[in-house]
């Protein structure tokens, strides 16, 4: 278990692609940090730089006390779980697990002991003598985990390890990974583009966008106080509504109607409001023209338009919706962002 | 599958006829002739032909020259396969590791394959010619007296190099494709698992490349056994002292130069058997791939 410290890390690929800049993250020993962001934002690049599979073009990466910028992957004492598992297809499960230990000259009986232990933890004992192609996706996933834990490394690195599994298995494996990490206490960096996975797994989230850090914080901090409109729209499902609004005369104006008292300097702002915080209220000041309804069973999503902007509202009542719905909001649930920069306005 | 219905029963056969005719005239008929001749013996003046059963085959087994040709063929095949596959694999690994200018280099490496074997043979004949060749000249400078006209070892070296040269291109392309089919993440996982480049090659890359390697081995053996006639004919003509007379060359030597059609026929039937076996092995392989 070791701390991982990124200090102003950047990456420019040989072809000139600027993948990352100004990454500074302090990961405490034993912490589970999730890197989350849309496709192409540089999550894998950052993880691979920590693993030593990509060169670091700027800044420093430390694992424990040691700067590892030029250290070979083998000598960083990390284990990585790949998206496609990267199991060695010509070796049995047992040989897959033992490979890394054997390369490091671990004594035979120690290898056997650790493989048996990992097999027991992950319940892959019955498959030890099978080849990877004779396993199901979920079993392969466990073997990939097993290969990481037998090494007893200083840190686990995961690159979208669950994205090849079906939705149900993904939920099970997610909680298993979390429990396993708690039990072993190994520092973990986990990459995903799935915000639900990120919220449920992380001690701390790092939200990335276009090669930059948008926000670092616990899942609740990020959910409750998104630092930018990007984070606000990315974390939470269905996504937060982001609507152009005005502050004037101590009121927040949305689509021409005063919707909530607001004591701050006037001017244009972006109002962020979660779909569940848009309340149906016959006397409410907000009018939403209904476009279509999505039935979720426990709730419904009403898709419509407020002024010129698309908006979504979650309701739990089953009353048939009118073509125009009246809504109201609670000032405490409004997130205000700078209309130009998208940065969160403090005190909101 | 799409089925075409022909109104006329004759039309499909007519369409197939040219191909069937070519197969019959240039393959089935001569093959049949060879089989038939292998059971016959002609007297020295070509006046009388008699049926002798398996005598020609039995004679082959007792013929020291034939057994020598078998041995020469084995040495030649192994040497050509090892040299052409070894060199091709090294070149392919260089390309796979992201060598600078890999594209230009790949194009250059493919060229030799386009050169006709006889032309290649003549080229090597010039390069290695003991009196006018540049390579013997260079070798003399380092104290080696090259003469493939007299030295069996030099002659074998010459035909092995000449035959391997163009096969390197072919093997190279297959090895490059084979290497590219191995997911990069496997080698990355092995690197994280503490395997250095040599160990990674030995334990991951090479085993995963084994289907390609096996396929190429069969192709190269078939090539050296049957397709190198022109190379040998243009360079050593089987000599000196039969040291580069491979089985195919001996068929030609005995049949066309020695006019011993019975012995030559028996030899070609044996070769046909070998081709059939190798083809079956290869087809079985394509169906099943090599297990790893
Ligand atoms: N080997 C490479 N050479 C050049 N550019 C690259 C290379 N790998 C990635 N990139 C670029 O770097 C950026 C970040 O890529 P990266 O793979 O880290 O994204 P990601 O966040 O993991 O996306 P995804 O969720 O789709 O996996 C992208 O713009 C990508 O095109
Ligand atoms: Mg990725």
mmCIF file with all atom_site columns, C-alpha atoms in Angstrom, chain A residues 29 119 189 242 274 333 341 348:
data_model
loop_
_atom_site.group_PDB
_atom_site.id
_atom_site.type_symbol
_atom_site.label_atom_id
_atom_site.label_alt_id
_atom_site.label_comp_id
_atom_site.label_asym_id
_atom_site.label_entity_id
_atom_site.label_seq_id
_atom_site.pdbx_PDB_ins_code
_atom_site.Cartn_x
_atom_site.Cartn_y
_atom_site.Cartn_z
_atom_site.occupancy
_atom_site.B_iso_or_equiv
_atom_site.pdbx_formal_charge
_atom_site.auth_seq_id
_atom_site.auth_comp_id
_atom_site.auth_asym_id
_atom_site.auth_atom_id
_atom_site.pdbx_PDB_model_num
ATOM 1 C CA . UNK A 1 29  ? -2.335  5.083   0.905   1.00 0.00 ? 29  UNK A CA 1
ATOM 2 C CA . UNK A 1 119 ? -8.344  -18.554 -5.975  1.00 0.00 ? 119 UNK A CA 1
ATOM 3 C CA . UNK A 1 189 ? -6.890  3.929   -9.248  1.00 0.00 ? 189 UNK A CA 1
ATOM 4 C CA . UNK A 1 242 ? -28.691 23.424  -17.283 1.00 0.00 ? 242 UNK A CA 1
ATOM 5 C CA . UNK A 1 274 ? -31.619 18.231  -10.946 1.00 0.00 ? 274 UNK A CA 1
ATOM 6 C CA . UNK A 1 333 ? -31.559 23.266  -4.684  1.00 0.00 ? 333 UNK A CA 1
ATOM 7 C CA . UNK A 1 341 ? -16.989 30.139  -17.987 1.00 0.00 ? 341 UNK A CA 1
ATOM 8 C CA . UNK A 1 348 ? -25.035 29.150  -4.513  1.00 0.00 ? 348 UNK A CA 1
#
